[in-house]
XYZ file of N, CA and C in Angstrom:
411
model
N 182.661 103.284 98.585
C 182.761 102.424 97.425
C 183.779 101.337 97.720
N 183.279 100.162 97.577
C 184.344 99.292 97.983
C 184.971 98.834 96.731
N 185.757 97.678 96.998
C 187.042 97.561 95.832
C 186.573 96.312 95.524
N 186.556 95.993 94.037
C 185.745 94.641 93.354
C 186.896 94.256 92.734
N 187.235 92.465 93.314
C 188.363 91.726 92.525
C 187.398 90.575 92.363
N 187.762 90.312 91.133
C 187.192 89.097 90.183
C 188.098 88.206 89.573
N 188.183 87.214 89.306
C 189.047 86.443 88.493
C 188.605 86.137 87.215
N 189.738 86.466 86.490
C 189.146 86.234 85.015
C 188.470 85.285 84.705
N 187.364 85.678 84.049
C 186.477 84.169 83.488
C 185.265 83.882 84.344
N 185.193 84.175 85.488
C 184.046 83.932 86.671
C 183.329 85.082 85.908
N 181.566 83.873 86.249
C 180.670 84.183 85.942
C 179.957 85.359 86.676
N 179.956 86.753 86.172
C 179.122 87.694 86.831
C 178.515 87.447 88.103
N 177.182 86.278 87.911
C 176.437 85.558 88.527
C 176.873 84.967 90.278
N 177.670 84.811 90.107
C 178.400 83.946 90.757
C 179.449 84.636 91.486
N 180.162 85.735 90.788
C 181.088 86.783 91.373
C 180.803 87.353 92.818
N 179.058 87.613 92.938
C 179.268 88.346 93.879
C 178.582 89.135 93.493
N 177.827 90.472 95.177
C 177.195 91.413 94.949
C 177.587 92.425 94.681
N 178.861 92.370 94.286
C 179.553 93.512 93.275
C 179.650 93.638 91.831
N 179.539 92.100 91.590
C 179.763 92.197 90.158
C 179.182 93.304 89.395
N 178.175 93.872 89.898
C 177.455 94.665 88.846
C 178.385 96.185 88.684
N 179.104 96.538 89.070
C 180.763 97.159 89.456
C 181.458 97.000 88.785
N 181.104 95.874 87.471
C 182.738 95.823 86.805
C 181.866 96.607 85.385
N 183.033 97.239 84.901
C 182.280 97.693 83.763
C 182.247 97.043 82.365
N 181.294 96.757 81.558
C 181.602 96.168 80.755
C 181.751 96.974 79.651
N 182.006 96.246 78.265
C 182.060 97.191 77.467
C 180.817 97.221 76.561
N 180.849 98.656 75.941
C 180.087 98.845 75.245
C 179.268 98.039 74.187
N 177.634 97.940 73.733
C 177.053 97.418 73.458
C 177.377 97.927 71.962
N 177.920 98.779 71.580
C 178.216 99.417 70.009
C 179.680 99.137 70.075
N 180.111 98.574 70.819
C 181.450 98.577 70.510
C 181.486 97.810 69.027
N 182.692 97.901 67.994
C 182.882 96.661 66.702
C 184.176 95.954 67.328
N 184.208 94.474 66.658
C 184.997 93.628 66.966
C 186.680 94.472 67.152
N 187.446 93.897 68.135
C 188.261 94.163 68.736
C 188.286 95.706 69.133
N 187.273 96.333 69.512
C 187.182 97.965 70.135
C 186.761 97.601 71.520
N 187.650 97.535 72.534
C 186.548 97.211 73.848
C 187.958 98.342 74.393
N 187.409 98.931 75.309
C 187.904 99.671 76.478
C 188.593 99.199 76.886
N 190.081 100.022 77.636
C 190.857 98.883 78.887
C 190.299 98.488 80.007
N 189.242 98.958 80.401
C 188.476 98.562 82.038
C 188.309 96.822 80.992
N 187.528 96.608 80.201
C 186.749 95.101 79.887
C 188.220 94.423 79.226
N 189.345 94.788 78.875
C 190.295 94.241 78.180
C 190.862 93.929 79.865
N 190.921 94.225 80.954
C 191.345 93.740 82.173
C 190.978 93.046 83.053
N 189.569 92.940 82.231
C 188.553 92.083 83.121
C 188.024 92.747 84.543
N 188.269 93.637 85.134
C 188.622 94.510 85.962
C 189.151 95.775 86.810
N 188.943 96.690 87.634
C 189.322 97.920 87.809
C 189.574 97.632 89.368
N 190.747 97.622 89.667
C 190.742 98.209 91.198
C 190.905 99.533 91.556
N 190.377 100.581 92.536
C 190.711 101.605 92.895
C 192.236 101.391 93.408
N 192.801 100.428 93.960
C 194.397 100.172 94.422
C 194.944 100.464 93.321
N 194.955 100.115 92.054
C 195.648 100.530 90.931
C 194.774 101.391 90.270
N 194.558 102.459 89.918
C 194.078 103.483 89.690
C 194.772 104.648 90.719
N 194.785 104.803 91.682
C 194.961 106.012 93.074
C 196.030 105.386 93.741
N 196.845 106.427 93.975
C 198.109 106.258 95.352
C 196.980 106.027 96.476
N 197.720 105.245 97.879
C 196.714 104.897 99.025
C 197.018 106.615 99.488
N 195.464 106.621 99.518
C 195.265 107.857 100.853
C 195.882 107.879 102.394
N 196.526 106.751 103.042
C 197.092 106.748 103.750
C 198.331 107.510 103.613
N 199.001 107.132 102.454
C 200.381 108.207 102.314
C 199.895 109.591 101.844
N 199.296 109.595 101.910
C 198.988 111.414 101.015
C 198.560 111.989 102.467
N 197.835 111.459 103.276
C 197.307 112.280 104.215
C 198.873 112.203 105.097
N 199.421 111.185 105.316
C 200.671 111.374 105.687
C 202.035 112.559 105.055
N 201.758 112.060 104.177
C 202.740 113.208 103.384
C 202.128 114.636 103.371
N 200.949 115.139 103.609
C 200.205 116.487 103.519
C 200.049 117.118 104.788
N 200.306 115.744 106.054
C 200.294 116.574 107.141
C 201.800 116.867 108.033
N 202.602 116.332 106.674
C 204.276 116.620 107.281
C 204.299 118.308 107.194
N 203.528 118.546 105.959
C 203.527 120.193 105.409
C 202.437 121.001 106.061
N 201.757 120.888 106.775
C 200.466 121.407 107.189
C 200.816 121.925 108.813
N 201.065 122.994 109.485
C 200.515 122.708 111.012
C 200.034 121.739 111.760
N 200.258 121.382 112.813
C 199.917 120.163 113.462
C 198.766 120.437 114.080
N 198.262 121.678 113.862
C 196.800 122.168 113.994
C 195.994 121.874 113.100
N 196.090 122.074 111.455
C 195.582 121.983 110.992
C 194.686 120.580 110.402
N 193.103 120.629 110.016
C 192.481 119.682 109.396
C 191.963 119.772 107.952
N 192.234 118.357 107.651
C 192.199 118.138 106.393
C 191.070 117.354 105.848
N 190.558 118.043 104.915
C 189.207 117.437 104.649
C 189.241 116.419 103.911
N 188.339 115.342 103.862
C 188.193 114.379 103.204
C 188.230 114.366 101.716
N 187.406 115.315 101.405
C 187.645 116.163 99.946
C 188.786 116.578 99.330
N 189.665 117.330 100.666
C 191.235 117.599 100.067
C 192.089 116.531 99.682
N 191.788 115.675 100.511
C 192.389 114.087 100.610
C 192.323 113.597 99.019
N 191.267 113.770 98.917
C 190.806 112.651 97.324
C 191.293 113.850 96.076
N 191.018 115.113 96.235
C 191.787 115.962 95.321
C 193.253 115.921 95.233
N 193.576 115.570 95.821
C 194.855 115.443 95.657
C 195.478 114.126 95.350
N 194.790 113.026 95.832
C 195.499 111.977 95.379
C 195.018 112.169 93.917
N 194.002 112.344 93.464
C 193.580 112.472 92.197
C 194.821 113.060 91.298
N 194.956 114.721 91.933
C 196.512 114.883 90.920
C 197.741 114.339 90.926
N 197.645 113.594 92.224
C 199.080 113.203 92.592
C 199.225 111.567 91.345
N 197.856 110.751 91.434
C 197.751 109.982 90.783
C 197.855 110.079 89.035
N 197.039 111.483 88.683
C 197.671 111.848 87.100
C 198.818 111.821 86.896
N 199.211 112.900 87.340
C 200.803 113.620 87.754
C 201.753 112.044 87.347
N 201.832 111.142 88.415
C 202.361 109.791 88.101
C 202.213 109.132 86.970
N 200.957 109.254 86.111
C 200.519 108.543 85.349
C 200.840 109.047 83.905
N 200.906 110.333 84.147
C 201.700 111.387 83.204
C 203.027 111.148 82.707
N 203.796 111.106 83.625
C 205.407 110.834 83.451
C 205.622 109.765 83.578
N 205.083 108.531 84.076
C 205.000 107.141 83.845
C 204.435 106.729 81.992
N 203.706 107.288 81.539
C 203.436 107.086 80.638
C 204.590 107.857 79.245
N 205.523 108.789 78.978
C 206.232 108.882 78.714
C 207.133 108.514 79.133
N 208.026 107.854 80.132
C 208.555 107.197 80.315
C 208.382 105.557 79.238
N 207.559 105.510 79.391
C 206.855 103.925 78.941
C 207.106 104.106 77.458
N 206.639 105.587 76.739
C 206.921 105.517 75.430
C 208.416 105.752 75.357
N 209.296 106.468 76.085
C 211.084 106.435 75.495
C 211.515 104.733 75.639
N 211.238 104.445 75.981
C 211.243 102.832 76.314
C 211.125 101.997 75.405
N 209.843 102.376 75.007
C 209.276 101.344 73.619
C 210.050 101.734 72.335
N 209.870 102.856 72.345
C 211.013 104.030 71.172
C 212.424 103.000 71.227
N 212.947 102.872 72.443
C 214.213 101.920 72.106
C 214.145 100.843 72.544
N 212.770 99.828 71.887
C 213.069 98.677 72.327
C 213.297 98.451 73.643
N 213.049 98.683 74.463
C 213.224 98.435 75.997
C 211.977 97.777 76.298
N 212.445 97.135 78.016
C 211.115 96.879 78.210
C 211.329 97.506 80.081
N 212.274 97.795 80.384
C 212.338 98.228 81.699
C 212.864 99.875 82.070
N 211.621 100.539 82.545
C 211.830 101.782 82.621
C 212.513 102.083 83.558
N 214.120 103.127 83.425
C 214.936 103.405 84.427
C 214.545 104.259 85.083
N 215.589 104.970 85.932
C 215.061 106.295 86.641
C 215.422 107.540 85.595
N 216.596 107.153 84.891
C 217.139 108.282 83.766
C 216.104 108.415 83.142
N 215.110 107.352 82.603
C 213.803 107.563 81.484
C 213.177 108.375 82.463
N 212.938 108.522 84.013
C 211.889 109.321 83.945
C 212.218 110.503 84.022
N 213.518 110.502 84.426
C 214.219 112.346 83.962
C 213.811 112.909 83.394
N 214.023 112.405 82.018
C 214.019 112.433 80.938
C 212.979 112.912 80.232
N 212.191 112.109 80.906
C 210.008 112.156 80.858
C 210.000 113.330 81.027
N 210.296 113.686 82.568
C 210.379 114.668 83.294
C 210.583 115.844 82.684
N 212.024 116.201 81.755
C 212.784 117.161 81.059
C 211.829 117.067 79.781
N 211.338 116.571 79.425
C 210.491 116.960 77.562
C 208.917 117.394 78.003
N 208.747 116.748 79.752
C 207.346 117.856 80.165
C 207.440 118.825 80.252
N 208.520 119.636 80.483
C 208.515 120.658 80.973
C 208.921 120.599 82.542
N 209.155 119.529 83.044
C 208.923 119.869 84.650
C 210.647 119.895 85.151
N 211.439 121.099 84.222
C 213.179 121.078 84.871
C 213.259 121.518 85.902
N 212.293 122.051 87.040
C 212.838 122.385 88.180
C 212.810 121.312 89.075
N 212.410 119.984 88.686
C 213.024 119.038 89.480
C 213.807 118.029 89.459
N 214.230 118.149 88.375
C 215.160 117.749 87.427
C 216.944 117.656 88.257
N 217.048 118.822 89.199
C 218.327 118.450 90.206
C 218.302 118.447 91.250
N 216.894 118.592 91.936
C 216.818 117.569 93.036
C 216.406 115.976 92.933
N 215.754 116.138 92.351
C 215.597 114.303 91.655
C 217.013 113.694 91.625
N 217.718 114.360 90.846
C 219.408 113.157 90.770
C 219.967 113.666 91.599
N 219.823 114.836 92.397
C 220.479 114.931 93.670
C 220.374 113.632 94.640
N 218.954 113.282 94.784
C 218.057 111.883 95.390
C 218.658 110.759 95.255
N 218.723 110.742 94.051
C 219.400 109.690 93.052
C 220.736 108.955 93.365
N 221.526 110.274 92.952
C 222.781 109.795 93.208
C 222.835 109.184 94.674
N 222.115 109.988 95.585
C 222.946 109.893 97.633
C 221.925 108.201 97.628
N 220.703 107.935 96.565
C 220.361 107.015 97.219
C 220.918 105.589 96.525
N 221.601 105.430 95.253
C 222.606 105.108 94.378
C 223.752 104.672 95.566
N 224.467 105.344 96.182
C 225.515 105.439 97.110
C 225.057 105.054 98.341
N 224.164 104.844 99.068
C 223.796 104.274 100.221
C 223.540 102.839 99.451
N 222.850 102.376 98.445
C 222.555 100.955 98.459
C 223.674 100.220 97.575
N 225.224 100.982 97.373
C 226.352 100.048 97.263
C 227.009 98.719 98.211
C-alpha cells in the first residue's frame, strides 16, 4: 500500500492514480459531521504508525541474533506501539486543554501515564528524564 499526499483543494481528477485512496466522507453525513480522515483532506500511513524501521530495530535489540521476525510481527506491533502512543498522547493533550495550555510537557505525560494506570514506569521515565535534563545543560 503506498502512501497518498495530496494538497488541499486539488482536484481528485488530477491528483493522481491514488486519489481514489483518500477517503471521503460519508454520503449521510449532516452539515458539519464529516470524519477526521475528510476534515484533513488526507491520511498518511507516516502519521498514523511509528516507521517500521525503528520497531524492527528496537525488537531485534531484544530478540537473539538468531532469531526472525515476521512481517506480521512487525505490523502487530507497531500497531500497539502506535495506540499505546496515541493513548497517552491523547490524555496528555486533554490535561493541557484542562489548563489552558497549548504545549504538552514531559510532566503531562507522567502524569497521563499515572491516571492510566501505567506507575511502573513512572520511575524509570524521570529516572530518563532527569540524566537527560542534565546532559543537555
Amino acid at each position: 500500500m503506498g502512501v497518498v499526499i495530496r494538497e488541499r483543494g486539488t482536484d481528485p481528477a488530477v491528483a493522481g492514480p491514488n486519489a481514489a485512496n483518500i477517503v471521503a466522507a460519508p454520503p449521510n453525513a449532516a452539515a458539519g459531521e464529516v470524519n477526521l480522515e475528510h476534515q484533513q483532506g488526507f491520511k498518511r500511513d507516516a502519521d498514523q504508525y511509528m516507521p517500521i524501521a525503528n520497531i524492527t530495530r528496537t525488537m531485534r535489540r531484544v530478540l537473539p541474533t538468531h532469531a526472525r521476525i515476521a512481517d506480521d510481527a512487525k505490523e502487530a506491533i507497531q500497531e500497539c506501539i502506535s495506540e499505546f502512543i496515541s493513548f497517552i498522547t491523547a490524555e496528555a493533550n486533554r490535561r493541557c486543554h484542562n489548563d489552558y495550555r497549548r504545549t504538552v510537557t514531559p510532566e503531562d505525560v507522567l502524569a497521563a501515564m499515572a491516571s492510566l494506570g501505567f506507575n511502573n514506569y513512572l520511575e524509570p521515565l524521570t529516572v530518563f528524564l532527569t540524566n537527560h535534563r542534565a546532559q543537555n545543560l
